[in-house]
C-alpha positions as MATLAB code, in Angstrom:
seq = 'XXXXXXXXXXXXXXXXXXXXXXXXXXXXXXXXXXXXXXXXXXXXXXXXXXXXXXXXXXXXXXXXXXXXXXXXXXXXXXXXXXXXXXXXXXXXXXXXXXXXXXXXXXXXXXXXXXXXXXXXXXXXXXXXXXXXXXXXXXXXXXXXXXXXXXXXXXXXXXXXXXXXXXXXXXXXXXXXXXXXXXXXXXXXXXXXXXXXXXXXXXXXXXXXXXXXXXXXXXXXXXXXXXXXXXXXXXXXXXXXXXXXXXXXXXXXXXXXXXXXXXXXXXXXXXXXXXXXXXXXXXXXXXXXXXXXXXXXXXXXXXXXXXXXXXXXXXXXXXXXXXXXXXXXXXXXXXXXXXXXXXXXXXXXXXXXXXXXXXXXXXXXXXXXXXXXXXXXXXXXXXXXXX';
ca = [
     176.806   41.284   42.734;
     180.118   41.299   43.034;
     182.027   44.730   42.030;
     185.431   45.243   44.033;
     188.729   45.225   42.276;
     186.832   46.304   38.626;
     187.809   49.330   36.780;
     184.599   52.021   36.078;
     184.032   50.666   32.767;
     184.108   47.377   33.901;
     181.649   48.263   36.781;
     179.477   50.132   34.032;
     179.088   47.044   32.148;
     178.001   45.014   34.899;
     175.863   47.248   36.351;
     174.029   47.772   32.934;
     173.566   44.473   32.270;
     171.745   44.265   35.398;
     169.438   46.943   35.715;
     165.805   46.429   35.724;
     163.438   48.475   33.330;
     163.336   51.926   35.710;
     159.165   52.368   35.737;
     157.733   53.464   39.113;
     155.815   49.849   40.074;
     159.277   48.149   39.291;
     160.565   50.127   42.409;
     157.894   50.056   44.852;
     156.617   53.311   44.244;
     153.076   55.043   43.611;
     151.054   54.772   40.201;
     151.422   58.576   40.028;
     154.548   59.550   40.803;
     156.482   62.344   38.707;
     158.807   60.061   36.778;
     161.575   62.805   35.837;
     163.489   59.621   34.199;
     163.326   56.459   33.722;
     167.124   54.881   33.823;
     167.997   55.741   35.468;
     164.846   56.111   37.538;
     164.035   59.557   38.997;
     160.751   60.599   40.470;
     158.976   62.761   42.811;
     155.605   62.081   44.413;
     152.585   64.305   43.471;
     152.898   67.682   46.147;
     149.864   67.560   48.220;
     151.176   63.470   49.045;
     153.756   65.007   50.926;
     151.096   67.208   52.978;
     149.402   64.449   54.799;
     152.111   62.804   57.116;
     155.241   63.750   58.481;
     156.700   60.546   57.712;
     157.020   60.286   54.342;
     155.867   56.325   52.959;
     158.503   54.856   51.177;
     156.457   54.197   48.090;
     156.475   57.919   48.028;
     159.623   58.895   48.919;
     161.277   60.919   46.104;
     164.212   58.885   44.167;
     167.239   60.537   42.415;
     170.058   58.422   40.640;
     172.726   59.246   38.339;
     173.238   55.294   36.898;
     171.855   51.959   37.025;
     170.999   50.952   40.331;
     173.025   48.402   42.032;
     171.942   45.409   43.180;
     173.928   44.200   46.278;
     172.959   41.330   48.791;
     173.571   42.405   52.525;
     175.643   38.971   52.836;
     177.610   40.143   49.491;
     178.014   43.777   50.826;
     181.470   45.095   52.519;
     182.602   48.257   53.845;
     185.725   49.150   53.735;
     187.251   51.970   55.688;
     190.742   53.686   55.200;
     192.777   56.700   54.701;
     194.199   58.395   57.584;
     192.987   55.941   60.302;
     195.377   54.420   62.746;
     193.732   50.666   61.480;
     191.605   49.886   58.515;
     188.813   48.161   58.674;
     186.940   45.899   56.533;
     183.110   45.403   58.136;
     180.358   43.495   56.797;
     176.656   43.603   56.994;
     176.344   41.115   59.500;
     179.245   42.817   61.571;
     177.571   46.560   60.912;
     174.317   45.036   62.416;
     175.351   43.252   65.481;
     178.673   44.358   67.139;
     177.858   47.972   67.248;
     175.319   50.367   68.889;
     172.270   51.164   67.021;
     170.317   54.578   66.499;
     167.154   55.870   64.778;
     166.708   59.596   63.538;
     163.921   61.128   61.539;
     165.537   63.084   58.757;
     163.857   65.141   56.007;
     166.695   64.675   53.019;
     166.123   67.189   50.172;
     167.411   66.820   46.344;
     169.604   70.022   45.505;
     168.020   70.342   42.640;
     164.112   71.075   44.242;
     162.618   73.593   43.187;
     164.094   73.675   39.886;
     161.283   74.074   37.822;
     161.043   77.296   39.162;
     164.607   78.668   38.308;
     163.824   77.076   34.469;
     161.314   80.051   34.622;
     163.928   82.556   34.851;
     166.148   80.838   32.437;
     166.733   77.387   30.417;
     168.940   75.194   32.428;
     169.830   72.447   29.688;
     170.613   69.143   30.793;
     168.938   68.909   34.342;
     165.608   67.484   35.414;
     162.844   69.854   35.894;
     162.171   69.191   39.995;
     159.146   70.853   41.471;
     157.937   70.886   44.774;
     158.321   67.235   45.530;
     162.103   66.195   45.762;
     162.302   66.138   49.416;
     160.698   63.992   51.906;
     161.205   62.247   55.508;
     161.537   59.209   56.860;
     163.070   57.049   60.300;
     166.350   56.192   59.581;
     167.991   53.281   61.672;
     171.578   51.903   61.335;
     174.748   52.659   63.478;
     176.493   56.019   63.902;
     179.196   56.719   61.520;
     181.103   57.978   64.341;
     181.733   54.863   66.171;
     182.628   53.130   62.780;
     185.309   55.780   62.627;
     185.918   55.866   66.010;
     187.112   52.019   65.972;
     189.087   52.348   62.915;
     191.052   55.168   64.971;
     190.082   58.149   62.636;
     192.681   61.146   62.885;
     191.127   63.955   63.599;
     193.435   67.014   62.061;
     192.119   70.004   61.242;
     190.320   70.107   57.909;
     189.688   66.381   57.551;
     186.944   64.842   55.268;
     185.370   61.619   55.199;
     184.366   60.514   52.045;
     182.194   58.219   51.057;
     182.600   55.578   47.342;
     179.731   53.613   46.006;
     179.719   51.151   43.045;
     176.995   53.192   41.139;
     178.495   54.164   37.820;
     177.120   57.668   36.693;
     177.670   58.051   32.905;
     177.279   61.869   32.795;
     180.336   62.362   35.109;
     183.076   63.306   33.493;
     185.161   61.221   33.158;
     182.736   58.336   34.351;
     183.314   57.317   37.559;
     181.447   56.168   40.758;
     179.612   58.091   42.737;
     181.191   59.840   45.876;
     181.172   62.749   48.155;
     182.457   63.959   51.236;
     181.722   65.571   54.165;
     183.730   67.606   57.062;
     185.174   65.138   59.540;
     183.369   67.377   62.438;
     179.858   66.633   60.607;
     180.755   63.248   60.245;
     181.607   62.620   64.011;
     178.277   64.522   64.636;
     175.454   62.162   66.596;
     173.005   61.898   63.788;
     175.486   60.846   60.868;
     173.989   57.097   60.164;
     174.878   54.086   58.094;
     171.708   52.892   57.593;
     169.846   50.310   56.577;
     166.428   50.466   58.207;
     163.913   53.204   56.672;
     160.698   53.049   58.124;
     161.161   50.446   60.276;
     161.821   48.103   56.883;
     165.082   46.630   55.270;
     166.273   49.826   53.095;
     165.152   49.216   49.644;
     167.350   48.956   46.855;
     166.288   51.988   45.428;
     167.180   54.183   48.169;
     170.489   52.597   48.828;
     170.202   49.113   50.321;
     171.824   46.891   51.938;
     173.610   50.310   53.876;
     173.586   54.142   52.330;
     174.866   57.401   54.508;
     172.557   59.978   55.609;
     173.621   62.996   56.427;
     170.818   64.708   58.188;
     171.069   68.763   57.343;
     172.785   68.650   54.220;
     171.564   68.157   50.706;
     170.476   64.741   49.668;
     173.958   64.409   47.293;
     176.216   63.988   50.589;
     173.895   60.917   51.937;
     175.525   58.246   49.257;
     173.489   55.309   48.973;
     174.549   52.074   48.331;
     177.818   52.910   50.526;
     181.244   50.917   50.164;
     184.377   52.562   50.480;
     184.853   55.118   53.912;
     187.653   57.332   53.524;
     189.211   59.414   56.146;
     191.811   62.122   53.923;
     192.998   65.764   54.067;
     190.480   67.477   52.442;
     187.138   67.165   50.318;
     186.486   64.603   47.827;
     187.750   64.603   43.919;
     184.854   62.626   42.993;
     183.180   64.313   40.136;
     180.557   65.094   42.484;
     181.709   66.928   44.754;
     184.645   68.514   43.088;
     182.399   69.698   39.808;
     178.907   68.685   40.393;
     176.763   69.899   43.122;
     178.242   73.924   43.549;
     176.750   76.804   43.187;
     178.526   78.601   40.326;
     177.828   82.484   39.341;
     174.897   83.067   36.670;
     177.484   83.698   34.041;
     179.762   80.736   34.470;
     179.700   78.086   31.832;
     178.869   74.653   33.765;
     180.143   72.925   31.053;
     183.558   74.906   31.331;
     184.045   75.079   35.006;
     187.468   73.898   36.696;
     187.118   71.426   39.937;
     186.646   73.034   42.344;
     184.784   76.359   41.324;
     181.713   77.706   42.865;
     180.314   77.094   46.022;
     180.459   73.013   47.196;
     177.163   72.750   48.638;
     176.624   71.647   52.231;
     174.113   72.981   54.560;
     170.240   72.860   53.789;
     169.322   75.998   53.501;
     166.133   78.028   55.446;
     163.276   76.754   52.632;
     159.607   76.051   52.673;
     157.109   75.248   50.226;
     153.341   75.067   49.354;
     151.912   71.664   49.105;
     148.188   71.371   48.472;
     146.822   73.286   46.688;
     149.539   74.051   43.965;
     150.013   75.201   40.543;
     146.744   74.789   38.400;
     144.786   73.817   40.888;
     140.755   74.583   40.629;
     139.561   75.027   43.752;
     136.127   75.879   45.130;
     135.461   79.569   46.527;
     134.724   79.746   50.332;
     137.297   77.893   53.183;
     140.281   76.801   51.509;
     143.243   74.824   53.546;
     146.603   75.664   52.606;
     149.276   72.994   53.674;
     153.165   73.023   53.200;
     156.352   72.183   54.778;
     159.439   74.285   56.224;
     163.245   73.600   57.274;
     165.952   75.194   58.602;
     169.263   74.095   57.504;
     171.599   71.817   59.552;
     169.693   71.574   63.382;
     168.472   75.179   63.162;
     164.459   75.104   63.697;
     161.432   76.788   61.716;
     160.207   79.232   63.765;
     157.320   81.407   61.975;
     155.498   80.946   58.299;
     153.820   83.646   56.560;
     151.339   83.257   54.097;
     150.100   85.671   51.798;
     147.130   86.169   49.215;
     147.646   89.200   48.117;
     151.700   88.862   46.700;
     152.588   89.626   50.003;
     151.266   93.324   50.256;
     149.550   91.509   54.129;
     150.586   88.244   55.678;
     149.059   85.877   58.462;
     150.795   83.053   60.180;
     150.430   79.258   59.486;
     149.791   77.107   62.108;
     153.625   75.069   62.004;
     153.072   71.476   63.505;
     155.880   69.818   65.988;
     158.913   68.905   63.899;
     159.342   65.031   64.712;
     163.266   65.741   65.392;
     165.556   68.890   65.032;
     166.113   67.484   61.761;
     163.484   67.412   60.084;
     160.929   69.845   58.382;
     157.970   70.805   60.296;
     154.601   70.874   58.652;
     152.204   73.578   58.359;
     148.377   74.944   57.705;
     146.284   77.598   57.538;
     142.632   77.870   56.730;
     141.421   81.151   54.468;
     138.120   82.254   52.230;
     138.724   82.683   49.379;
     136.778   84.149   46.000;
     136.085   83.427   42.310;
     138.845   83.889   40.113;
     142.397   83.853   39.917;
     144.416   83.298   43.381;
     148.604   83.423   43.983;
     149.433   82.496   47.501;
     152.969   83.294   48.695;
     154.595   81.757   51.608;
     157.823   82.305   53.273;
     159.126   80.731   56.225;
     161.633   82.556   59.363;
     164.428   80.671   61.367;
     165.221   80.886   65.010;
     168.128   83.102   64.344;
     165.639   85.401   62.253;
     166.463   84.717   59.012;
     164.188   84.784   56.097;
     164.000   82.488   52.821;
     165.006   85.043   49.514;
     161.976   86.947   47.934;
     163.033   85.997   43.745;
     163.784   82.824   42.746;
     165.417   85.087   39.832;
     168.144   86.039   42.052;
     168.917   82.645   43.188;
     169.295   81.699   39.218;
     172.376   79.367   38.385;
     174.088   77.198   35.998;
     172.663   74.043   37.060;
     169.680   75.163   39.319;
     170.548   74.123   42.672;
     169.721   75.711   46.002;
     166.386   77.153   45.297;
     164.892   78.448   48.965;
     162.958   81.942   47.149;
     159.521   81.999   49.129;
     156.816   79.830   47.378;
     154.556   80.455   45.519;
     151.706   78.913   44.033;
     148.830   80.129   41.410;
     145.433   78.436   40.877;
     141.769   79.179   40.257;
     139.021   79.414   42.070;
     135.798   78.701   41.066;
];
């Protein structure tokens, strides 16, 4: 599908007329994913899915979209690449995949947004899906560093450059509606692990998840990895894009998100220190006697997981999980621990330590805003046993 040269309501049009109907089997997925919407299509797989592997399958793979989802050949697709580079380039697929270097990297990518459902209990967040504890997963991402992409185009590398990154999916909440972009630091972008990829798992990327070629941005938030990737743009500072400049910031708890200027509140970056309870979770029944607890932690940006505490007793003692080998620096690492446990109700609490010794927020109502991103308060779970 061709979409260069449109306008964005020209784009929307096409794009519409297009898209598939958004259920879970259209896109590859599982029979019981979360389906948070349908177009466009946003899901999350069922928690203790996430527990088993550290590799997440792809037909469980979490899926978050602001429009219709393009639908771009590789032979079709082109990536252009501009701004403040001493020559332009325009590359296609078959270029991207055979005249430069190639490079896999498992990468746990997270939606900003996980772990809402938890903020919503604090207060009403109108307008955003409710995300619980499966928005984030991993997989082996292979494609060609963005460095040497930028690196041939002769990027200039002045201090406070951003690369930012266009795509041809129109998002109609954006105001006005526009594209999707972001942008990230030019010193992240030049960073080893920054791909263009179109391998996950060892299979063609799918459409949903940004084929032909998306970003990923290992360390950040999922919203700087744009899928479906086809404008590269080396310029002063961070992107206008409605994404970056209003969406995707932390604003304070009394800010109106409706009201907010570009550019206000924090422009999120970074994963931060998180972890998260898995199997069992909320409303479980569960048998009294051993009981395995399984979950997953990460430290933002190449920092590692170094220690997860578990509690049964809302946190009064602790006892440490067993925490698995992380399959690269950046990814999460998973964990387990076996307990006994009795008839009747049960919280467990779990909250996870860095290698600088940091520790994850207690309340999830202190980490309350606006549009409910950047929840990383310890988890919590309650069930029955019984």
């Amino acid at each position: 599908m061709e979409l260069y040269g449109l306008t964005e309501e020209e784009k929307m049009t096409k794009v519409s007329r297009i898209a598939m109907p958004e259920g879970s089997a259209t896109w590859g997925k599982r029979d019981d994913m979360i389906v948070r919407g349908r177009v466009p299509y946003n899901a999350e797989p069922p928690p203790a899915v996430l527990a088993s592997s550290d590799i997440t399958p792809v037909s469980a793979f979490y899926a978050r979209n602001h429009g219709p989802i393009p639908d771009i050949a590789p032979r079709q697709w082109r990536l252009r690449v501009d701004g403040l580079v001493d020559a332009p380039l325009d590359v296609t697929y078959a270029q991207l995949t055979t005249e430069f270097d190639q490079h896999s990297v498992v990468a746990t990518l997270a939606c900003a947004g996980n772990r809402r459902a938890e903020l919503l209990r604090v207060r009403q967040i109108p307008g955003k899906e409710p995300w619980g504890h499966g928005a984030i997963s991993t997989a082996e991402w292979r494609g060609v560093r963005l460095a040497d992409i930028l690196g041939a185009a002769g990027a200039d590398r002045g201090e406070g450059r951003h690369v930012a990154f266009d795509a041809p999916d129109v998002a109609p909440e954006a105001r006005p509606v526009q594209s999707y972009g972001s942008s990230i630091p030019l010193s992240k972008a030049m960073s080893p692990e920054v791909l263009l990829a179109w391998r996950m798992n060892s299979e063609p990327l799918p459409r949903t998840h940004g084929g032909p070629v998306r970003v990923v941005v290992p360390g950040y938030v999922g919203a700087r990895s744009v899928k479906w990737v086809t404008t590269v743009t080396v310029q002063p500072g961070p992107s206008q894009n409605y994404f970056q400049a209003l969406d995707y910031r932390i604003l304070p708890p009394d800010a109106d998100a409706d009201m907010a200027a570009p550019g206000e509140g924090i422009s999120l970056s970074s994963l931060a220190l998180n972890c998260d309870i898995l199997d069992p979770t909320d409303g479980d029944h569960v048998p009294p006697g051993a009981l395995t607890i399984r979950g997953y932690a990460i430290a933002g940006d190449g920092r590692s997981v170094e220690r997860v505490d578990v509690s049964l007793d809302d946190g009064l003692t602790w006892r440490q999980g067993d925490l698995r080998p992380a399959p690269s620096k950046w990814s999460w690492r998973r964990w387990s621990v076996t307990v006994d446990v009795d008839r009747g109700p049960l919280t467990i609490t779990a909250r996870a330590w860095d290698d600088t010794g940091a520790l994850q927020p207690e309340s999830a109502a202190s980490l309350w805003n606006p549009r409910g991103y950047g929840n990383n308060a310890w988890a919590r779970v309650a069930l029955s046993v019984g």
